[in-house]
Amino acid sequence: MRLNKYIAQAGIASRRKADELTKAGNVKVNGIVIREMGYDVKPDDRVEVNGRLLGTSEKPVYIFLNKPKGIITSMSDEQGRPTVADLVQDIPQRIFPVGRLDRDTTGLLLMTNDGELANRLAHPKFHIEKTYRAIVAGVLSEKKQRALRNGVDIGGFVTSPAKVEVVRQTEKSAVVDITIHEGKNRQVRKMFKAVGCPVKELCRTKIGDLYLARLKEGTYRKLTRQEVEYLKGQK
Ligand code: URA
């Protein structure tokens, strides 16, 4: 939908006024000032006018999706590939994913229409821990575990201390729980690659203290009130 129509439908201004606001630099899409009046608003775009996030009059909704493999963490895909939007179609509100999981990573994905919480959780200052269960190739020796715990170079970036626990080690592979509080692109995969044990399977099992638990892949559940309060209380 064209940006001016989108703004007008939110009850903020007429289309002409919306164009003026856009030209004047008062409109942001996903945190970036957009001056292009013909901008086409995508389903997962977050549009702000004078700092006010549109679409927030909807009832807030918070869900955990257990993302399956092969699904893109986005509300739309130009190439028509399956996205998480396909799995939450029965939710009437305009929700969007908070952070992202790689196409081949499974597990816990928070989705909400609460832009304020999403912005806070996405801020680099915000260090909520995320735990992943990885199946990695090879033997994850004590030395390699120590390297992961202390920080490894993943190409121009040295990771912060991580928690690493080997759940099971066989001759050819290991099951490992790893907890990090940064969110570099493909970080966990790059960390294990850096120590010579590439990831074969990756699943996010926890965000902070909140668990995936027994949620079937491809399904979602609403967060409890306590879980929402917990996320809002993170600093
Ligand atoms: N780290 C990764 O490598 N992939 C993810 O999807 C999340 C964290």
mmCIF file of C-alpha atoms and ligand atoms in Angstrom:
data_model
loop_
_atom_site.group_PDB
_atom_site.id
_atom_site.type_symbol
_atom_site.label_atom_id
_atom_site.label_comp_id
_atom_site.label_asym_id
_atom_site.label_seq_id
_atom_site.Cartn_x
_atom_site.Cartn_y
_atom_site.Cartn_z
ATOM 1 C CA MET A 1 0.000 0.000 0.000
ATOM 2 C CA ARG A 2 1.233 3.487 -0.830
ATOM 3 C CA LEU A 3 2.681 5.321 2.150
ATOM 4 C CA ASN A 4 0.214 8.237 2.043
ATOM 5 C CA LYS A 5 -2.761 5.887 1.952
ATOM 6 C CA TYR A 6 -1.340 3.880 4.830
ATOM 7 C CA ILE A 7 -0.885 7.009 6.951
ATOM 8 C CA ALA A 8 -4.337 8.284 6.033
ATOM 9 C CA GLN A 9 -5.949 4.968 6.976
ATOM 10 C CA ALA A 10 -4.300 5.153 10.379
ATOM 11 C CA GLY A 11 -6.270 8.356 10.905
ATOM 12 C CA ILE A 12 -3.183 10.561 11.220
ATOM 13 C CA ALA A 13 -3.628 12.905 8.272
ATOM 14 C CA SER A 14 -5.145 13.283 4.833
ATOM 15 C CA ARG A 15 -3.173 11.803 1.969
ATOM 16 C CA ARG A 16 -1.984 15.268 0.922
ATOM 17 C CA LYS A 17 -0.877 16.096 4.455
ATOM 18 C CA ALA A 18 0.795 12.667 4.648
ATOM 19 C CA ASP A 19 2.830 13.531 1.556
ATOM 20 C CA GLU A 20 3.873 16.819 3.159
ATOM 21 C CA LEU A 21 4.916 15.049 6.353
ATOM 22 C CA THR A 22 6.906 12.555 4.297
ATOM 23 C CA LYS A 23 8.668 15.270 2.262
ATOM 24 C CA ALA A 24 9.524 17.121 5.469
ATOM 25 C CA GLY A 25 11.266 14.048 6.896
ATOM 26 C CA ASN A 26 8.712 13.325 9.611
ATOM 27 C CA VAL A 27 8.023 9.764 8.530
ATOM 28 C CA LYS A 28 10.178 6.784 9.373
ATOM 29 C CA VAL A 29 9.886 3.242 8.072
ATOM 30 C CA ASN A 30 11.651 0.638 10.192
ATOM 31 C CA GLY A 31 13.533 3.402 11.964
ATOM 32 C CA ILE A 32 14.789 5.139 8.793
ATOM 33 C CA VAL A 33 13.505 8.499 7.493
ATOM 34 C CA ILE A 34 11.721 7.950 4.179
ATOM 35 C CA ARG A 35 11.117 10.965 1.932
ATOM 36 C CA GLU A 36 9.896 8.983 -1.029
ATOM 37 C CA MET A 37 6.161 9.642 -1.299
ATOM 38 C CA GLY A 38 5.591 6.648 -3.539
ATOM 39 C CA TYR A 39 7.073 4.241 -1.008
ATOM 40 C CA ASP A 40 5.208 0.931 -1.002
ATOM 41 C CA VAL A 41 4.482 -0.190 2.576
ATOM 42 C CA LYS A 42 5.170 -3.929 3.052
ATOM 43 C CA PRO A 43 3.205 -6.040 5.532
ATOM 44 C CA ASP A 44 6.013 -6.130 8.112
ATOM 45 C CA ASP A 45 7.049 -2.475 7.813
ATOM 46 C CA ARG A 46 6.808 -0.337 10.928
ATOM 47 C CA VAL A 47 5.743 3.165 10.032
ATOM 48 C CA GLU A 48 6.227 6.054 12.462
ATOM 49 C CA VAL A 49 4.892 9.571 12.005
ATOM 50 C CA ASN A 50 6.441 12.197 14.271
ATOM 51 C CA GLY A 51 7.731 9.389 16.460
ATOM 52 C CA ARG A 52 4.351 7.694 16.802
ATOM 53 C CA LEU A 53 4.183 4.114 15.632
ATOM 54 C CA LEU A 54 1.084 3.503 13.530
ATOM 55 C CA GLY A 55 -1.158 0.518 14.018
ATOM 56 C CA THR A 56 -0.688 0.571 17.773
ATOM 57 C CA SER A 57 -4.342 1.063 18.541
ATOM 58 C CA GLU A 58 -4.750 -2.656 17.918
ATOM 59 C CA LYS A 59 -4.929 -4.917 20.909
ATOM 60 C CA PRO A 60 -1.359 -5.941 21.703
ATOM 61 C CA VAL A 61 -0.577 -9.558 21.021
ATOM 62 C CA TYR A 62 2.553 -11.551 21.894
ATOM 63 C CA ILE A 63 3.218 -15.037 20.596
ATOM 64 C CA PHE A 64 5.952 -17.618 20.522
ATOM 65 C CA LEU A 65 6.204 -19.466 17.235
ATOM 66 C CA ASN A 66 8.189 -22.676 16.937
ATOM 67 C CA LYS A 67 9.704 -21.917 13.553
ATOM 68 C CA PRO A 68 10.285 -24.942 11.324
ATOM 69 C CA LYS A 69 13.196 -25.315 8.921
ATOM 70 C CA GLY A 70 12.963 -23.762 5.471
ATOM 71 C CA ILE A 71 10.807 -20.844 6.578
ATOM 72 C CA ILE A 72 11.945 -17.234 6.222
ATOM 73 C CA THR A 73 11.708 -14.880 9.208
ATOM 74 C CA SER A 74 9.806 -12.114 7.461
ATOM 75 C CA MET A 75 6.174 -11.239 6.830
ATOM 76 C CA SER A 76 6.647 -11.307 3.050
ATOM 77 C CA ASP A 77 9.135 -12.585 0.522
ATOM 78 C CA GLU A 78 9.641 -11.137 -2.929
ATOM 79 C CA GLN A 79 10.551 -14.543 -4.297
ATOM 80 C CA GLY A 80 7.374 -16.082 -2.888
ATOM 81 C CA ARG A 81 9.148 -18.419 -0.505
ATOM 82 C CA PRO A 82 7.302 -19.595 2.625
ATOM 83 C CA THR A 83 7.551 -17.155 5.531
ATOM 84 C CA VAL A 84 6.502 -17.080 9.169
ATOM 85 C CA ALA A 85 3.454 -15.053 8.056
ATOM 86 C CA ASP A 86 2.014 -18.259 6.599
ATOM 87 C CA LEU A 87 2.021 -19.808 10.083
ATOM 88 C CA VAL A 88 0.214 -17.012 11.914
ATOM 89 C CA GLN A 89 -2.509 -16.250 9.397
ATOM 90 C CA ASP A 90 -5.303 -16.614 11.917
ATOM 91 C CA ILE A 91 -3.957 -13.741 14.047
ATOM 92 C CA PRO A 92 -5.908 -10.630 13.002
ATOM 93 C CA GLN A 93 -3.388 -8.077 14.309
ATOM 94 C CA ARG A 94 -0.419 -6.919 12.206
ATOM 95 C CA ILE A 95 2.286 -8.796 14.048
ATOM 96 C CA PHE A 96 5.938 -9.039 13.040
ATOM 97 C CA PRO A 97 8.936 -11.075 14.185
ATOM 98 C CA VAL A 98 11.307 -9.664 16.814
ATOM 99 C CA GLY A 99 14.804 -10.466 15.611
ATOM 100 C CA ARG A 100 15.337 -13.277 13.171
ATOM 101 C CA LEU A 101 16.283 -16.895 12.824
ATOM 102 C CA ASP A 102 18.091 -18.209 9.757
ATOM 103 C CA ARG A 103 16.007 -20.086 7.232
ATOM 104 C CA ASP A 104 17.405 -23.403 8.469
ATOM 105 C CA THR A 105 17.251 -22.616 12.179
ATOM 106 C CA THR A 106 14.224 -23.875 14.089
ATOM 107 C CA GLY A 107 12.776 -22.832 17.399
ATOM 108 C CA LEU A 108 11.591 -19.954 19.455
ATOM 109 C CA LEU A 109 10.581 -16.792 17.633
ATOM 110 C CA LEU A 110 8.796 -13.960 19.392
ATOM 111 C CA MET A 111 6.192 -12.154 17.301
ATOM 112 C CA THR A 112 4.181 -9.143 18.354
ATOM 113 C CA ASN A 113 2.519 -5.927 17.211
ATOM 114 C CA ASP A 114 4.042 -4.074 20.180
ATOM 115 C CA GLY A 115 6.545 -1.823 18.409
ATOM 116 C CA GLU A 116 7.853 -0.342 21.603
ATOM 117 C CA LEU A 117 8.805 -3.702 23.078
ATOM 118 C CA ALA A 118 10.204 -4.866 19.734
ATOM 119 C CA ASN A 119 12.385 -1.747 19.427
ATOM 120 C CA ARG A 120 13.695 -2.202 22.942
ATOM 121 C CA LEU A 121 14.459 -5.897 22.504
ATOM 122 C CA ALA A 122 16.187 -5.221 19.179
ATOM 123 C CA HIS A 123 18.392 -2.459 20.611
ATOM 124 C CA PRO A 124 22.063 -3.495 20.855
ATOM 125 C CA LYS A 125 22.186 -2.204 24.429
ATOM 126 C CA PHE A 126 19.601 -4.761 25.360
ATOM 127 C CA HIS A 127 21.437 -7.932 26.266
ATOM 128 C CA ILE A 128 18.790 -10.586 26.689
ATOM 129 C CA GLU A 129 20.324 -14.068 26.606
ATOM 130 C CA LYS A 130 19.309 -16.513 23.947
ATOM 131 C CA THR A 131 19.949 -20.232 24.221
ATOM 132 C CA TYR A 132 20.362 -22.567 21.283
ATOM 133 C CA ARG A 133 20.677 -26.327 21.057
ATOM 134 C CA ALA A 134 23.138 -27.182 18.319
ATOM 135 C CA ILE A 135 24.151 -30.465 16.766
ATOM 136 C CA VAL A 136 27.695 -29.960 15.557
ATOM 137 C CA ALA A 137 30.092 -32.098 13.558
ATOM 138 C CA GLY A 138 33.201 -33.517 15.216
ATOM 139 C CA VAL A 139 34.429 -33.577 18.769
ATOM 140 C CA LEU A 140 33.957 -30.417 20.803
ATOM 141 C CA SER A 141 37.069 -30.777 22.961
ATOM 142 C CA GLU A 142 37.551 -28.966 26.268
ATOM 143 C CA LYS A 143 39.863 -26.576 24.449
ATOM 144 C CA LYS A 144 37.240 -25.731 21.852
ATOM 145 C CA GLN A 145 34.603 -25.315 24.549
ATOM 146 C CA ARG A 146 36.906 -22.918 26.381
ATOM 147 C CA ALA A 147 37.471 -20.916 23.200
ATOM 148 C CA LEU A 148 33.712 -20.604 22.669
ATOM 149 C CA ARG A 149 33.208 -19.579 26.299
ATOM 150 C CA ASN A 150 35.924 -16.929 26.166
ATOM 151 C CA GLY A 151 35.065 -15.518 22.737
ATOM 152 C CA VAL A 152 36.062 -16.391 19.190
ATOM 153 C CA ASP A 153 36.797 -14.314 16.110
ATOM 154 C CA ILE A 154 33.947 -14.733 13.643
ATOM 155 C CA GLY A 155 35.444 -12.475 10.996
ATOM 156 C CA GLY A 156 36.227 -9.032 12.294
ATOM 157 C CA PHE A 157 34.248 -9.502 15.475
ATOM 158 C CA VAL A 158 35.214 -11.271 18.685
ATOM 159 C CA THR A 159 32.230 -12.726 20.472
ATOM 160 C CA SER A 160 31.510 -11.969 24.128
ATOM 161 C CA PRO A 161 31.704 -14.703 26.751
ATOM 162 C CA ALA A 162 29.162 -17.458 26.125
ATOM 163 C CA LYS A 163 27.799 -20.324 28.191
ATOM 164 C CA VAL A 164 28.543 -23.694 26.636
ATOM 165 C CA GLU A 165 27.353 -27.072 27.830
ATOM 166 C CA VAL A 166 27.973 -30.338 25.996
ATOM 167 C CA VAL A 167 24.866 -32.470 26.418
ATOM 168 C CA ARG A 168 26.162 -35.484 24.494
ATOM 169 C CA GLN A 169 29.332 -36.310 22.585
ATOM 170 C CA THR A 170 29.621 -39.203 20.170
ATOM 171 C CA GLU A 171 32.504 -40.124 17.874
ATOM 172 C CA LYS A 172 31.308 -37.881 15.060
ATOM 173 C CA SER A 173 29.098 -35.222 16.540
ATOM 174 C CA ALA A 174 28.054 -33.365 19.658
ATOM 175 C CA VAL A 175 24.840 -31.964 21.075
ATOM 176 C CA VAL A 176 25.584 -28.620 22.690
ATOM 177 C CA ASP A 177 23.600 -25.946 24.511
ATOM 178 C CA ILE A 178 25.041 -22.495 23.905
ATOM 179 C CA THR A 179 23.843 -19.209 25.392
ATOM 180 C CA ILE A 180 24.821 -15.854 23.904
ATOM 181 C CA HIS A 181 23.536 -12.330 24.329
ATOM 182 C CA GLU A 182 24.598 -10.847 21.020
ATOM 183 C CA GLY A 183 22.787 -11.192 17.733
ATOM 184 C CA LYS A 184 25.279 -11.003 14.894
ATOM 185 C CA ASN A 185 24.158 -12.519 11.627
ATOM 186 C CA ARG A 186 24.509 -16.346 11.794
ATOM 187 C CA GLN A 187 26.512 -15.896 14.969
ATOM 188 C CA VAL A 188 26.137 -19.377 16.466
ATOM 189 C CA ARG A 189 26.948 -21.062 13.158
ATOM 190 C CA LYS A 190 30.012 -18.841 12.733
ATOM 191 C CA MET A 191 31.184 -19.510 16.303
ATOM 192 C CA PHE A 192 31.132 -23.284 15.898
ATOM 193 C CA LYS A 193 32.723 -22.998 12.455
ATOM 194 C CA ALA A 194 35.511 -20.902 13.998
ATOM 195 C CA VAL A 195 36.443 -23.823 16.268
ATOM 196 C CA GLY A 196 36.184 -26.388 13.465
ATOM 197 C CA CYS A 197 32.860 -27.997 14.447
ATOM 198 C CA PRO A 198 30.287 -26.801 11.907
ATOM 199 C CA VAL A 199 26.621 -26.742 12.891
ATOM 200 C CA LYS A 200 24.418 -29.440 11.404
ATOM 201 C CA GLU A 201 21.185 -28.499 13.194
ATOM 202 C CA LEU A 202 20.281 -25.424 15.182
ATOM 203 C CA CYS A 203 17.272 -24.714 17.376
ATOM 204 C CA ARG A 204 16.608 -21.711 19.625
ATOM 205 C CA THR A 205 15.257 -23.129 22.871
ATOM 206 C CA LYS A 206 15.143 -20.092 25.175
ATOM 207 C CA ILE A 207 14.856 -16.301 25.143
ATOM 208 C CA GLY A 208 15.980 -15.080 28.533
ATOM 209 C CA ASP A 209 14.143 -17.315 31.002
ATOM 210 C CA LEU A 210 11.363 -18.144 28.578
ATOM 211 C CA TYR A 211 11.268 -21.640 27.153
ATOM 212 C CA LEU A 212 10.171 -23.187 23.907
ATOM 213 C CA ALA A 213 8.845 -26.154 25.967
ATOM 214 C CA ARG A 214 6.573 -28.561 24.138
ATOM 215 C CA LEU A 215 5.340 -26.412 21.305
ATOM 216 C CA LYS A 216 4.996 -28.421 18.078
ATOM 217 C CA GLU A 217 7.026 -27.137 15.116
ATOM 218 C CA GLY A 218 4.989 -24.783 12.965
ATOM 219 C CA THR A 219 2.604 -23.919 15.789
ATOM 220 C CA TYR A 220 2.447 -20.954 18.146
ATOM 221 C CA ARG A 221 1.111 -20.052 21.561
ATOM 222 C CA LYS A 222 0.284 -16.757 23.206
ATOM 223 C CA LEU A 223 2.621 -15.623 25.956
ATOM 224 C CA THR A 224 1.212 -15.578 29.469
ATOM 225 C CA ARG A 225 0.805 -12.243 31.207
ATOM 226 C CA GLN A 226 3.830 -13.087 33.396
ATOM 227 C CA GLU A 227 5.958 -13.808 30.324
ATOM 228 C CA VAL A 228 5.002 -10.458 28.760
ATOM 229 C CA GLU A 229 5.778 -8.661 32.023
ATOM 230 C CA TYR A 230 9.113 -10.464 32.167
ATOM 231 C CA LEU A 231 10.083 -9.247 28.668
ATOM 232 C CA LYS A 232 8.916 -5.698 29.388
ATOM 233 C CA GLY A 233 10.945 -5.702 32.605
ATOM 234 C CA GLN A 234 14.259 -6.508 30.852
ATOM 235 C CA LYS A 235 16.853 -3.762 30.954
HETATM 236 N N1 URA B 1 22.730 -17.884 15.259
HETATM 237 C C1 URA B 1 22.718 -18.475 14.055
HETATM 238 O O1 URA B 1 23.755 -18.856 13.545
HETATM 239 N N2 URA B 1 21.537 -18.624 13.440
HETATM 240 C C2 URA B 1 20.370 -18.229 13.958
HETATM 241 O O2 URA B 1 19.315 -18.399 13.341
HETATM 242 C C3 URA B 1 20.399 -17.616 15.215
HETATM 243 C C4 URA B 1 21.596 -17.448 15.842
#
